[in-house]
């Protein structure tokens, strides 16, 4: 990573304004501006920065999410469609585990599985998708905002994709797929903005979480309201102000 001494040199010797987007909060960086869009990041970690943009108000989402948010339908009493995406490449190959967990439920609705063109597990996923009655594989999807806005529930990594789903008010089952996701996702779960799975990422845990979420309309509706209130899609404009 970039060392503090390097950043200090840029700012003081080269006379350049230094801005860092940081989601780890592990180092005190000597820069002009730090943007950390995680939920409730520790402000005390950044004593050497001149300015701070901290929290979900500064979530750096693409403009199509702010646009889709204006017309997205509210969460209803039933779950008729689910979107599953664990990142373009899904390096831990967790998508088959999610689909296995989903297949154990009496769910007859639509399932959209989104992967990137470079995903190395496409053949395996095509087989897994074929076992679900109304599932389809979307490869290299270009408009994630529209795809998310059209479903009732999202299963994804506890990453920026979770913030995208929150912006649209989609109830979200978030999975920890990297250590740097844990602090921010735990804070979101405490505020009941998402349902979080951390330690047990097996199909049985996913089945249990999905069963509860699908059955509990009140929880999903409350989750949607909380999520929309926390992430409004205007983070990039605030960060740049």
JSON list of C-alpha atoms in Angstrom, two decimals:
[
{"chain": "A", "resi": 1, "resn": "UNK", "atom": "CA", "xyz": [0.00, 0.00, 0.00]},
{"chain": "A", "resi": 2, "resn": "UNK", "atom": "CA", "xyz": [0.91, 3.69, -0.01]},
{"chain": "A", "resi": 3, "resn": "UNK", "atom": "CA", "xyz": [3.10, 4.68, 2.92]},
{"chain": "A", "resi": 4, "resn": "UNK", "atom": "CA", "xyz": [2.49, 7.76, 5.06]},
{"chain": "A", "resi": 5, "resn": "UNK", "atom": "CA", "xyz": [5.97, 9.09, 4.26]},
{"chain": "A", "resi": 6, "resn": "UNK", "atom": "CA", "xyz": [5.17, 9.00, 0.54]},
{"chain": "A", "resi": 7, "resn": "UNK", "atom": "CA", "xyz": [1.91, 10.90, 1.04]},
{"chain": "A", "resi": 8, "resn": "UNK", "atom": "CA", "xyz": [3.62, 13.41, 3.31]},
{"chain": "A", "resi": 9, "resn": "UNK", "atom": "CA", "xyz": [6.25, 13.99, 0.63]},
{"chain": "A", "resi": 10, "resn": "UNK", "atom": "CA", "xyz": [3.66, 14.64, -2.05]},
{"chain": "A", "resi": 11, "resn": "UNK", "atom": "CA", "xyz": [1.81, 17.15, 0.08]},
{"chain": "A", "resi": 12, "resn": "UNK", "atom": "CA", "xyz": [4.71, 19.11, 1.53]},
{"chain": "A", "resi": 13, "resn": "UNK", "atom": "CA", "xyz": [7.51, 18.85, -1.00]},
{"chain": "A", "resi": 14, "resn": "UNK", "atom": "CA", "xyz": [5.56, 18.68, -4.25]},
{"chain": "A", "resi": 15, "resn": "UNK", "atom": "CA", "xyz": [2.87, 21.09, -3.10]},
{"chain": "A", "resi": 16, "resn": "UNK", "atom": "CA", "xyz": [0.01, 18.92, -4.32]},
{"chain": "A", "resi": 17, "resn": "UNK", "atom": "CA", "xyz": [-3.38, 18.46, -2.66]},
{"chain": "A", "resi": 18, "resn": "UNK", "atom": "CA", "xyz": [-3.64, 14.86, -1.48]},
{"chain": "A", "resi": 19, "resn": "UNK", "atom": "CA", "xyz": [-6.93, 12.98, -1.25]},
{"chain": "A", "resi": 20, "resn": "UNK", "atom": "CA", "xyz": [-7.26, 9.38, -0.11]},
{"chain": "A", "resi": 21, "resn": "UNK", "atom": "CA", "xyz": [-10.30, 7.09, -0.34]},
{"chain": "A", "resi": 22, "resn": "UNK", "atom": "CA", "xyz": [-9.80, 4.69, 2.55]},
{"chain": "A", "resi": 23, "resn": "UNK", "atom": "CA", "xyz": [-12.13, 1.98, 3.88]},
{"chain": "A", "resi": 24, "resn": "UNK", "atom": "CA", "xyz": [-9.70, 0.38, 6.31]},
{"chain": "A", "resi": 25, "resn": "UNK", "atom": "CA", "xyz": [-9.08, 3.07, 8.95]},
{"chain": "A", "resi": 26, "resn": "UNK", "atom": "CA", "xyz": [-5.86, 1.29, 9.91]},
{"chain": "A", "resi": 27, "resn": "UNK", "atom": "CA", "xyz": [-3.41, 4.18, 9.46]},
{"chain": "A", "resi": 28, "resn": "UNK", "atom": "CA", "xyz": [-3.25, 7.85, 10.36]},
{"chain": "A", "resi": 29, "resn": "UNK", "atom": "CA", "xyz": [-2.53, 9.43, 6.99]},
{"chain": "A", "resi": 30, "resn": "UNK", "atom": "CA", "xyz": [-0.95, 12.91, 6.55]},
{"chain": "A", "resi": 31, "resn": "UNK", "atom": "CA", "xyz": [-3.19, 14.11, 3.72]},
{"chain": "A", "resi": 32, "resn": "UNK", "atom": "CA", "xyz": [-5.51, 16.99, 2.92]},
{"chain": "A", "resi": 33, "resn": "UNK", "atom": "CA", "xyz": [-8.69, 14.95, 2.66]},
{"chain": "A", "resi": 34, "resn": "UNK", "atom": "CA", "xyz": [-9.79, 11.42, 3.57]},
{"chain": "A", "resi": 35, "resn": "UNK", "atom": "CA", "xyz": [-13.05, 9.93, 2.29]},
{"chain": "A", "resi": 36, "resn": "UNK", "atom": "CA", "xyz": [-14.15, 6.84, 4.19]},
{"chain": "A", "resi": 37, "resn": "UNK", "atom": "CA", "xyz": [-17.73, 5.93, 3.19]},
{"chain": "A", "resi": 38, "resn": "UNK", "atom": "CA", "xyz": [-18.12, 3.08, 5.68]},
{"chain": "A", "resi": 39, "resn": "UNK", "atom": "CA", "xyz": [-20.79, 3.22, 8.35]},
{"chain": "A", "resi": 40, "resn": "UNK", "atom": "CA", "xyz": [-19.46, 4.88, 11.52]},
{"chain": "A", "resi": 41, "resn": "UNK", "atom": "CA", "xyz": [-15.70, 4.76, 10.78]},
{"chain": "A", "resi": 42, "resn": "UNK", "atom": "CA", "xyz": [-13.44, 5.71, 13.71]},
{"chain": "A", "resi": 43, "resn": "UNK", "atom": "CA", "xyz": [-12.69, 9.43, 13.35]},
{"chain": "A", "resi": 44, "resn": "UNK", "atom": "CA", "xyz": [-9.85, 9.23, 15.87]},
{"chain": "A", "resi": 45, "resn": "UNK", "atom": "CA", "xyz": [-7.79, 7.13, 13.43]},
{"chain": "A", "resi": 46, "resn": "UNK", "atom": "CA", "xyz": [-7.37, 10.15, 11.16]},
{"chain": "A", "resi": 47, "resn": "UNK", "atom": "CA", "xyz": [-5.81, 12.79, 13.43]},
{"chain": "A", "resi": 48, "resn": "UNK", "atom": "CA", "xyz": [-3.26, 13.92, 10.79]},
{"chain": "A", "resi": 49, "resn": "UNK", "atom": "CA", "xyz": [-5.74, 14.60, 7.99]},
{"chain": "A", "resi": 50, "resn": "UNK", "atom": "CA", "xyz": [-6.84, 18.19, 7.40]},
{"chain": "A", "resi": 51, "resn": "UNK", "atom": "CA", "xyz": [-10.38, 17.33, 6.29]},
{"chain": "A", "resi": 52, "resn": "UNK", "atom": "CA", "xyz": [-12.58, 14.28, 6.70]},
{"chain": "A", "resi": 53, "resn": "UNK", "atom": "CA", "xyz": [-15.57, 12.96, 4.79]},
{"chain": "A", "resi": 54, "resn": "UNK", "atom": "CA", "xyz": [-16.68, 10.02, 6.92]},
{"chain": "A", "resi": 55, "resn": "UNK", "atom": "CA", "xyz": [-19.74, 7.83, 6.85]},
{"chain": "A", "resi": 56, "resn": "UNK", "atom": "CA", "xyz": [-22.49, 6.68, 4.53]},
{"chain": "A", "resi": 57, "resn": "UNK", "atom": "CA", "xyz": [-23.35, 10.27, 3.57]},
{"chain": "A", "resi": 58, "resn": "UNK", "atom": "CA", "xyz": [-20.27, 10.02, 1.36]},
{"chain": "A", "resi": 59, "resn": "UNK", "atom": "CA", "xyz": [-20.95, 6.58, -0.15]},
{"chain": "A", "resi": 60, "resn": "UNK", "atom": "CA", "xyz": [-19.40, 6.67, -3.62]},
{"chain": "A", "resi": 61, "resn": "UNK", "atom": "CA", "xyz": [-22.11, 5.17, -5.80]},
{"chain": "A", "resi": 62, "resn": "UNK", "atom": "CA", "xyz": [-22.63, 5.55, -9.54]},
{"chain": "A", "resi": 63, "resn": "UNK", "atom": "CA", "xyz": [-25.23, 8.12, -10.57]},
{"chain": "A", "resi": 64, "resn": "UNK", "atom": "CA", "xyz": [-27.63, 5.49, -11.94]},
{"chain": "A", "resi": 65, "resn": "UNK", "atom": "CA", "xyz": [-28.39, 4.37, -8.39]},
{"chain": "A", "resi": 66, "resn": "UNK", "atom": "CA", "xyz": [-29.48, 7.87, -7.35]},
{"chain": "A", "resi": 67, "resn": "UNK", "atom": "CA", "xyz": [-31.61, 7.99, -10.50]},
{"chain": "A", "resi": 68, "resn": "UNK", "atom": "CA", "xyz": [-33.19, 4.55, -10.04]},
{"chain": "A", "resi": 69, "resn": "UNK", "atom": "CA", "xyz": [-33.95, 5.37, -6.42]},
{"chain": "A", "resi": 70, "resn": "UNK", "atom": "CA", "xyz": [-36.50, 7.98, -7.51]},
{"chain": "A", "resi": 71, "resn": "UNK", "atom": "CA", "xyz": [-38.79, 5.46, -9.22]},
{"chain": "A", "resi": 72, "resn": "UNK", "atom": "CA", "xyz": [-38.05, 2.16, -7.45]},
{"chain": "A", "resi": 73, "resn": "UNK", "atom": "CA", "xyz": [-41.15, 0.40, -6.15]},
{"chain": "A", "resi": 74, "resn": "UNK", "atom": "CA", "xyz": [-41.54, -0.03, -2.40]},
{"chain": "A", "resi": 75, "resn": "UNK", "atom": "CA", "xyz": [-40.91, -3.36, -0.68]},
{"chain": "A", "resi": 76, "resn": "UNK", "atom": "CA", "xyz": [-44.02, -5.50, -0.66]},
{"chain": "A", "resi": 77, "resn": "UNK", "atom": "CA", "xyz": [-45.47, -8.16, 1.60]},
{"chain": "A", "resi": 78, "resn": "UNK", "atom": "CA", "xyz": [-44.04, -11.06, -0.44]},
{"chain": "A", "resi": 79, "resn": "UNK", "atom": "CA", "xyz": [-40.74, -11.95, -2.08]},
{"chain": "A", "resi": 80, "resn": "UNK", "atom": "CA", "xyz": [-41.21, -12.84, -5.72]},
{"chain": "A", "resi": 81, "resn": "UNK", "atom": "CA", "xyz": [-37.68, -12.22, -6.98]},
{"chain": "A", "resi": 82, "resn": "UNK", "atom": "CA", "xyz": [-34.12, -12.39, -5.66]},
{"chain": "A", "resi": 83, "resn": "UNK", "atom": "CA", "xyz": [-30.86, -11.07, -7.11]},
{"chain": "A", "resi": 84, "resn": "UNK", "atom": "CA", "xyz": [-27.63, -12.86, -6.21]},
{"chain": "A", "resi": 85, "resn": "UNK", "atom": "CA", "xyz": [-24.23, -11.29, -6.89]},
{"chain": "A", "resi": 86, "resn": "UNK", "atom": "CA", "xyz": [-20.96, -11.97, -5.09]},
{"chain": "A", "resi": 87, "resn": "UNK", "atom": "CA", "xyz": [-18.86, -9.69, -7.28]},
{"chain": "A", "resi": 88, "resn": "UNK", "atom": "CA", "xyz": [-17.80, -9.92, -10.89]},
{"chain": "A", "resi": 89, "resn": "UNK", "atom": "CA", "xyz": [-15.27, -12.71, -10.31]},
{"chain": "A", "resi": 90, "resn": "UNK", "atom": "CA", "xyz": [-16.55, -14.13, -6.99]},
{"chain": "A", "resi": 91, "resn": "UNK", "atom": "CA", "xyz": [-13.01, -15.20, -6.03]},
{"chain": "A", "resi": 92, "resn": "UNK", "atom": "CA", "xyz": [-14.21, -17.47, -3.20]},
{"chain": "A", "resi": 93, "resn": "UNK", "atom": "CA", "xyz": [-16.82, -19.08, -5.47]},
{"chain": "A", "resi": 94, "resn": "UNK", "atom": "CA", "xyz": [-19.61, -18.53, -2.94]},
{"chain": "A", "resi": 95, "resn": "UNK", "atom": "CA", "xyz": [-22.41, -18.21, -5.49]},
{"chain": "A", "resi": 96, "resn": "UNK", "atom": "CA", "xyz": [-22.98, -22.00, -5.74]},
{"chain": "A", "resi": 97, "resn": "UNK", "atom": "CA", "xyz": [-23.29, -22.11, -1.94]},
{"chain": "A", "resi": 98, "resn": "UNK", "atom": "CA", "xyz": [-25.92, -19.38, -2.03]},
{"chain": "A", "resi": 99, "resn": "UNK", "atom": "CA", "xyz": [-27.84, -21.20, -4.76]},
{"chain": "A", "resi": 100, "resn": "UNK", "atom": "CA", "xyz": [-27.66, -24.45, -2.82]},
{"chain": "A", "resi": 101, "resn": "UNK", "atom": "CA", "xyz": [-29.06, -22.68, 0.22]},
{"chain": "A", "resi": 102, "resn": "UNK", "atom": "CA", "xyz": [-31.81, -21.14, -1.88]},
{"chain": "A", "resi": 103, "resn": "UNK", "atom": "CA", "xyz": [-32.71, -24.48, -3.46]},
{"chain": "A", "resi": 104, "resn": "UNK", "atom": "CA", "xyz": [-33.53, -25.91, -0.02]},
{"chain": "A", "resi": 105, "resn": "UNK", "atom": "CA", "xyz": [-36.42, -23.43, 0.29]},
{"chain": "A", "resi": 106, "resn": "UNK", "atom": "CA", "xyz": [-39.90, -23.74, -1.23]},
{"chain": "A", "resi": 107, "resn": "UNK", "atom": "CA", "xyz": [-39.19, -20.60, -3.24]},
{"chain": "A", "resi": 108, "resn": "UNK", "atom": "CA", "xyz": [-40.78, -20.53, -6.70]},
{"chain": "A", "resi": 109, "resn": "UNK", "atom": "CA", "xyz": [-39.96, -16.95, -7.65]},
{"chain": "A", "resi": 110, "resn": "UNK", "atom": "CA", "xyz": [-37.42, -15.50, -10.07]},
{"chain": "A", "resi": 111, "resn": "UNK", "atom": "CA", "xyz": [-33.70, -15.69, -9.24]},
{"chain": "A", "resi": 112, "resn": "UNK", "atom": "CA", "xyz": [-31.23, -13.50, -11.13]},
{"chain": "A", "resi": 113, "resn": "UNK", "atom": "CA", "xyz": [-27.57, -14.50, -10.70]},
{"chain": "A", "resi": 114, "resn": "UNK", "atom": "CA", "xyz": [-25.16, -11.76, -11.79]},
{"chain": "A", "resi": 115, "resn": "UNK", "atom": "CA", "xyz": [-21.51, -12.47, -12.61]},
{"chain": "A", "resi": 116, "resn": "UNK", "atom": "CA", "xyz": [-18.79, -10.75, -14.61]},
{"chain": "A", "resi": 117, "resn": "UNK", "atom": "CA", "xyz": [-17.44, -11.79, -17.99]},
{"chain": "A", "resi": 118, "resn": "UNK", "atom": "CA", "xyz": [-14.18, -12.83, -16.32]},
{"chain": "A", "resi": 119, "resn": "UNK", "atom": "CA", "xyz": [-15.76, -15.19, -13.77]},
{"chain": "A", "resi": 120, "resn": "UNK", "atom": "CA", "xyz": [-13.86, -18.51, -13.90]},
{"chain": "A", "resi": 121, "resn": "UNK", "atom": "CA", "xyz": [-16.78, -20.58, -12.56]},
{"chain": "A", "resi": 122, "resn": "UNK", "atom": "CA", "xyz": [-19.33, -19.89, -15.28]},
{"chain": "A", "resi": 123, "resn": "UNK", "atom": "CA", "xyz": [-19.83, -23.52, -16.31]},
{"chain": "A", "resi": 124, "resn": "UNK", "atom": "CA", "xyz": [-20.46, -24.59, -12.71]},
{"chain": "A", "resi": 125, "resn": "UNK", "atom": "CA", "xyz": [-22.88, -21.72, -12.21]},
{"chain": "A", "resi": 126, "resn": "UNK", "atom": "CA", "xyz": [-24.80, -22.53, -15.36]},
{"chain": "A", "resi": 127, "resn": "UNK", "atom": "CA", "xyz": [-25.38, -26.01, -13.95]},
{"chain": "A", "resi": 128, "resn": "UNK", "atom": "CA", "xyz": [-26.44, -24.68, -10.55]},
{"chain": "A", "resi": 129, "resn": "UNK", "atom": "CA", "xyz": [-28.80, -22.13, -12.09]},
{"chain": "A", "resi": 130, "resn": "UNK", "atom": "CA", "xyz": [-30.45, -24.82, -14.23]},
{"chain": "A", "resi": 131, "resn": "UNK", "atom": "CA", "xyz": [-31.58, -26.63, -11.06]},
{"chain": "A", "resi": 132, "resn": "UNK", "atom": "CA", "xyz": [-33.74, -23.69, -9.93]},
{"chain": "A", "resi": 133, "resn": "UNK", "atom": "CA", "xyz": [-37.14, -23.37, -11.64]},
{"chain": "A", "resi": 134, "resn": "UNK", "atom": "CA", "xyz": [-37.04, -19.66, -12.54]},
{"chain": "A", "resi": 135, "resn": "UNK", "atom": "CA", "xyz": [-33.36, -18.79, -12.34]},
{"chain": "A", "resi": 136, "resn": "UNK", "atom": "CA", "xyz": [-31.23, -17.13, -14.98]},
{"chain": "A", "resi": 137, "resn": "UNK", "atom": "CA", "xyz": [-27.57, -16.22, -15.24]},
{"chain": "A", "resi": 138, "resn": "UNK", "atom": "CA", "xyz": [-26.80, -12.60, -16.19]},
{"chain": "A", "resi": 139, "resn": "UNK", "atom": "CA", "xyz": [-23.21, -12.30, -17.42]},
{"chain": "A", "resi": 140, "resn": "UNK", "atom": "CA", "xyz": [-21.56, -8.90, -17.73]},
{"chain": "A", "resi": 141, "resn": "UNK", "atom": "CA", "xyz": [-24.69, -7.00, -16.68]},
{"chain": "A", "resi": 142, "resn": "UNK", "atom": "CA", "xyz": [-24.37, -3.33, -17.61]},
{"chain": "A", "resi": 143, "resn": "UNK", "atom": "CA", "xyz": [-27.20, -1.81, -15.57]},
{"chain": "A", "resi": 144, "resn": "UNK", "atom": "CA", "xyz": [-27.02, -3.17, -12.04]},
{"chain": "A", "resi": 145, "resn": "UNK", "atom": "CA", "xyz": [-29.22, -0.38, -10.71]},
{"chain": "A", "resi": 146, "resn": "UNK", "atom": "CA", "xyz": [-32.14, -1.41, -12.91]},
{"chain": "A", "resi": 147, "resn": "UNK", "atom": "CA", "xyz": [-31.64, -5.09, -12.08]},
{"chain": "A", "resi": 148, "resn": "UNK", "atom": "CA", "xyz": [-31.61, -4.41, -8.33]},
{"chain": "A", "resi": 149, "resn": "UNK", "atom": "CA", "xyz": [-34.60, -2.09, -8.51]},
{"chain": "A", "resi": 150, "resn": "UNK", "atom": "CA", "xyz": [-36.64, -4.85, -10.13]},
{"chain": "A", "resi": 151, "resn": "UNK", "atom": "CA", "xyz": [-36.22, -7.46, -7.37]},
{"chain": "A", "resi": 152, "resn": "UNK", "atom": "CA", "xyz": [-37.55, -7.90, -3.84]},
{"chain": "A", "resi": 153, "resn": "UNK", "atom": "CA", "xyz": [-34.38, -9.16, -2.12]},
{"chain": "A", "resi": 154, "resn": "UNK", "atom": "CA", "xyz": [-30.63, -9.00, -2.73]},
{"chain": "A", "resi": 155, "resn": "UNK", "atom": "CA", "xyz": [-27.94, -11.47, -1.65]},
{"chain": "A", "resi": 156, "resn": "UNK", "atom": "CA", "xyz": [-24.46, -10.02, -2.03]},
{"chain": "A", "resi": 157, "resn": "UNK", "atom": "CA", "xyz": [-21.05, -9.43, -0.50]},
{"chain": "A", "resi": 158, "resn": "UNK", "atom": "CA", "xyz": [-20.80, -6.88, 2.30]},
{"chain": "A", "resi": 159, "resn": "UNK", "atom": "CA", "xyz": [-19.10, -4.45, -0.06]},
{"chain": "A", "resi": 160, "resn": "UNK", "atom": "CA", "xyz": [-20.11, -1.41, -2.11]},
{"chain": "A", "resi": 161, "resn": "UNK", "atom": "CA", "xyz": [-22.78, -3.61, -3.71]},
{"chain": "A", "resi": 162, "resn": "UNK", "atom": "CA", "xyz": [-24.53, -3.71, -0.34]},
{"chain": "A", "resi": 163, "resn": "UNK", "atom": "CA", "xyz": [-24.57, 0.09, -0.28]},
{"chain": "A", "resi": 164, "resn": "UNK", "atom": "CA", "xyz": [-26.04, 0.10, -3.79]},
{"chain": "A", "resi": 165, "resn": "UNK", "atom": "CA", "xyz": [-28.85, -2.20, -2.66]},
{"chain": "A", "resi": 166, "resn": "UNK", "atom": "CA", "xyz": [-29.43, -0.02, 0.40]},
{"chain": "A", "resi": 167, "resn": "UNK", "atom": "CA", "xyz": [-29.71, 3.10, -1.74]},
{"chain": "A", "resi": 168, "resn": "UNK", "atom": "CA", "xyz": [-32.57, 1.42, -3.60]},
{"chain": "A", "resi": 169, "resn": "UNK", "atom": "CA", "xyz": [-34.18, 0.19, -0.41]},
{"chain": "A", "resi": 170, "resn": "UNK", "atom": "CA", "xyz": [-33.71, -3.47, -1.30]},
{"chain": "A", "resi": 171, "resn": "UNK", "atom": "CA", "xyz": [-33.67, -5.79, 1.73]},
{"chain": "A", "resi": 172, "resn": "UNK", "atom": "CA", "xyz": [-30.21, -7.33, 1.72]},
{"chain": "A", "resi": 173, "resn": "UNK", "atom": "CA", "xyz": [-28.56, -10.49, 2.99]},
{"chain": "A", "resi": 174, "resn": "UNK", "atom": "CA", "xyz": [-24.89, -9.50, 3.10]},
{"chain": "A", "resi": 175, "resn": "UNK", "atom": "CA", "xyz": [-22.03, -12.00, 3.31]},
{"chain": "A", "resi": 176, "resn": "UNK", "atom": "CA", "xyz": [-18.58, -11.19, 4.68]},
{"chain": "A", "resi": 177, "resn": "UNK", "atom": "CA", "xyz": [-16.11, -12.12, 1.93]},
{"chain": "A", "resi": 178, "resn": "UNK", "atom": "CA", "xyz": [-13.09, -10.06, 3.10]},
{"chain": "A", "resi": 179, "resn": "UNK", "atom": "CA", "xyz": [-11.78, -8.90, 6.47]},
{"chain": "A", "resi": 180, "resn": "UNK", "atom": "CA", "xyz": [-12.02, -5.21, 5.60]},
{"chain": "A", "resi": 181, "resn": "UNK", "atom": "CA", "xyz": [-15.81, -5.53, 5.24]},
{"chain": "A", "resi": 182, "resn": "UNK", "atom": "CA", "xyz": [-16.39, -6.70, 8.79]},
{"chain": "A", "resi": 183, "resn": "UNK", "atom": "CA", "xyz": [-16.40, -3.45, 10.79]},
{"chain": "A", "resi": 184, "resn": "UNK", "atom": "CA", "xyz": [-18.70, -1.48, 8.51]},
{"chain": "A", "resi": 185, "resn": "UNK", "atom": "CA", "xyz": [-21.07, -4.38, 7.87]},
{"chain": "A", "resi": 186, "resn": "UNK", "atom": "CA", "xyz": [-21.38, -5.11, 11.58]},
{"chain": "A", "resi": 187, "resn": "UNK", "atom": "CA", "xyz": [-22.41, -1.49, 12.17]},
{"chain": "A", "resi": 188, "resn": "UNK", "atom": "CA", "xyz": [-25.05, -1.74, 9.44]},
{"chain": "A", "resi": 189, "resn": "UNK", "atom": "CA", "xyz": [-26.39, -4.95, 10.96]},
{"chain": "A", "resi": 190, "resn": "UNK", "atom": "CA", "xyz": [-26.61, -3.35, 14.40]},
{"chain": "A", "resi": 191, "resn": "UNK", "atom": "CA", "xyz": [-28.75, -0.60, 12.88]},
{"chain": "A", "resi": 192, "resn": "UNK", "atom": "CA", "xyz": [-30.91, -3.28, 11.20]},
{"chain": "A", "resi": 193, "resn": "UNK", "atom": "CA", "xyz": [-30.14, -1.91, 7.74]},
{"chain": "A", "resi": 194, "resn": "UNK", "atom": "CA", "xyz": [-28.99, -5.34, 6.49]},
{"chain": "A", "resi": 195, "resn": "UNK", "atom": "CA", "xyz": [-29.04, -8.99, 7.54]},
{"chain": "A", "resi": 196, "resn": "UNK", "atom": "CA", "xyz": [-25.42, -10.08, 7.98]},
{"chain": "A", "resi": 197, "resn": "UNK", "atom": "CA", "xyz": [-23.84, -13.51, 7.74]},
{"chain": "A", "resi": 198, "resn": "UNK", "atom": "CA", "xyz": [-20.24, -13.63, 8.90]},
{"chain": "A", "resi": 199, "resn": "UNK", "atom": "CA", "xyz": [-18.75, -16.78, 10.42]},
{"chain": "A", "resi": 200, "resn": "UNK", "atom": "CA", "xyz": [-20.96, -19.49, 8.90]},
{"chain": "A", "resi": 201, "resn": "UNK", "atom": "CA", "xyz": [-21.02, -19.09, 5.14]},
{"chain": "A", "resi": 202, "resn": "UNK", "atom": "CA", "xyz": [-22.48, -22.50, 4.37]},
{"chain": "A", "resi": 203, "resn": "UNK", "atom": "CA", "xyz": [-25.67, -23.40, 2.56]},
{"chain": "A", "resi": 204, "resn": "UNK", "atom": "CA", "xyz": [-27.54, -24.24, 5.78]},
{"chain": "A", "resi": 205, "resn": "UNK", "atom": "CA", "xyz": [-26.86, -20.77, 7.24]},
{"chain": "A", "resi": 206, "resn": "UNK", "atom": "CA", "xyz": [-27.96, -19.14, 4.00]},
{"chain": "A", "resi": 207, "resn": "UNK", "atom": "CA", "xyz": [-31.13, -21.24, 3.92]},
{"chain": "A", "resi": 208, "resn": "UNK", "atom": "CA", "xyz": [-31.97, -20.21, 7.46]},
{"chain": "A", "resi": 209, "resn": "UNK", "atom": "CA", "xyz": [-31.35, -16.51, 6.88]},
{"chain": "A", "resi": 210, "resn": "UNK", "atom": "CA", "xyz": [-33.33, -16.44, 3.64]},
{"chain": "A", "resi": 211, "resn": "UNK", "atom": "CA", "xyz": [-36.20, -18.36, 5.19]},
{"chain": "A", "resi": 212, "resn": "UNK", "atom": "CA", "xyz": [-36.50, -15.78, 7.96]},
{"chain": "A", "resi": 213, "resn": "UNK", "atom": "CA", "xyz": [-36.17, -12.80, 5.65]},
{"chain": "A", "resi": 214, "resn": "UNK", "atom": "CA", "xyz": [-38.70, -14.09, 3.14]},
{"chain": "A", "resi": 215, "resn": "UNK", "atom": "CA", "xyz": [-41.21, -14.88, 5.89]},
{"chain": "A", "resi": 216, "resn": "UNK", "atom": "CA", "xyz": [-40.85, -11.59, 7.80]},
{"chain": "A", "resi": 217, "resn": "UNK", "atom": "CA", "xyz": [-42.40, -8.84, 5.68]},
{"chain": "A", "resi": 218, "resn": "UNK", "atom": "CA", "xyz": [-42.35, -6.33, 8.53]},
{"chain": "A", "resi": 219, "resn": "UNK", "atom": "CA", "xyz": [-38.62, -6.77, 8.99]},
{"chain": "A", "resi": 220, "resn": "UNK", "atom": "CA", "xyz": [-37.96, -6.38, 5.28]},
{"chain": "A", "resi": 221, "resn": "UNK", "atom": "CA", "xyz": [-40.04, -3.22, 5.10]},
{"chain": "A", "resi": 222, "resn": "UNK", "atom": "CA", "xyz": [-38.27, -1.74, 8.13]},
{"chain": "A", "resi": 223, "resn": "UNK", "atom": "CA", "xyz": [-34.90, -2.75, 6.68]},
{"chain": "A", "resi": 224, "resn": "UNK", "atom": "CA", "xyz": [-35.76, -1.00, 3.43]},
{"chain": "A", "resi": 225, "resn": "UNK", "atom": "CA", "xyz": [-36.71, 2.24, 5.18]},
{"chain": "A", "resi": 226, "resn": "UNK", "atom": "CA", "xyz": [-33.57, 2.23, 7.33]},
{"chain": "A", "resi": 227, "resn": "UNK", "atom": "CA", "xyz": [-31.30, 1.45, 4.39]},
{"chain": "A", "resi": 228, "resn": "UNK", "atom": "CA", "xyz": [-32.76, 4.21, 2.19]},
{"chain": "A", "resi": 229, "resn": "UNK", "atom": "CA", "xyz": [-32.37, 6.71, 5.00]},
{"chain": "A", "resi": 230, "resn": "UNK", "atom": "CA", "xyz": [-28.69, 5.84, 5.46]},
{"chain": "A", "resi": 231, "resn": "UNK", "atom": "CA", "xyz": [-27.65, 5.82, 1.78]},
{"chain": "A", "resi": 232, "resn": "UNK", "atom": "CA", "xyz": [-29.31, 8.37, -0.49]},
{"chain": "A", "resi": 233, "resn": "UNK", "atom": "CA", "xyz": [-27.08, 8.22, -3.58]},
{"chain": "A", "resi": 234, "resn": "UNK", "atom": "CA", "xyz": [-25.74, 11.77, -3.20]},
{"chain": "A", "resi": 235, "resn": "UNK", "atom": "CA", "xyz": [-22.43, 10.77, -1.63]},
{"chain": "A", "resi": 236, "resn": "UNK", "atom": "CA", "xyz": [-20.17, 11.64, -4.60]},
{"chain": "A", "resi": 237, "resn": "UNK", "atom": "CA", "xyz": [-21.46, 15.24, -4.70]},
{"chain": "A", "resi": 238, "resn": "UNK", "atom": "CA", "xyz": [-20.91, 15.65, -0.96]},
{"chain": "A", "resi": 239, "resn": "UNK", "atom": "CA", "xyz": [-17.42, 14.14, -1.13]},
{"chain": "A", "resi": 240, "resn": "UNK", "atom": "CA", "xyz": [-16.42, 16.51, -3.91]},
{"chain": "A", "resi": 241, "resn": "UNK", "atom": "CA", "xyz": [-17.88, 19.64, -2.28]}
]
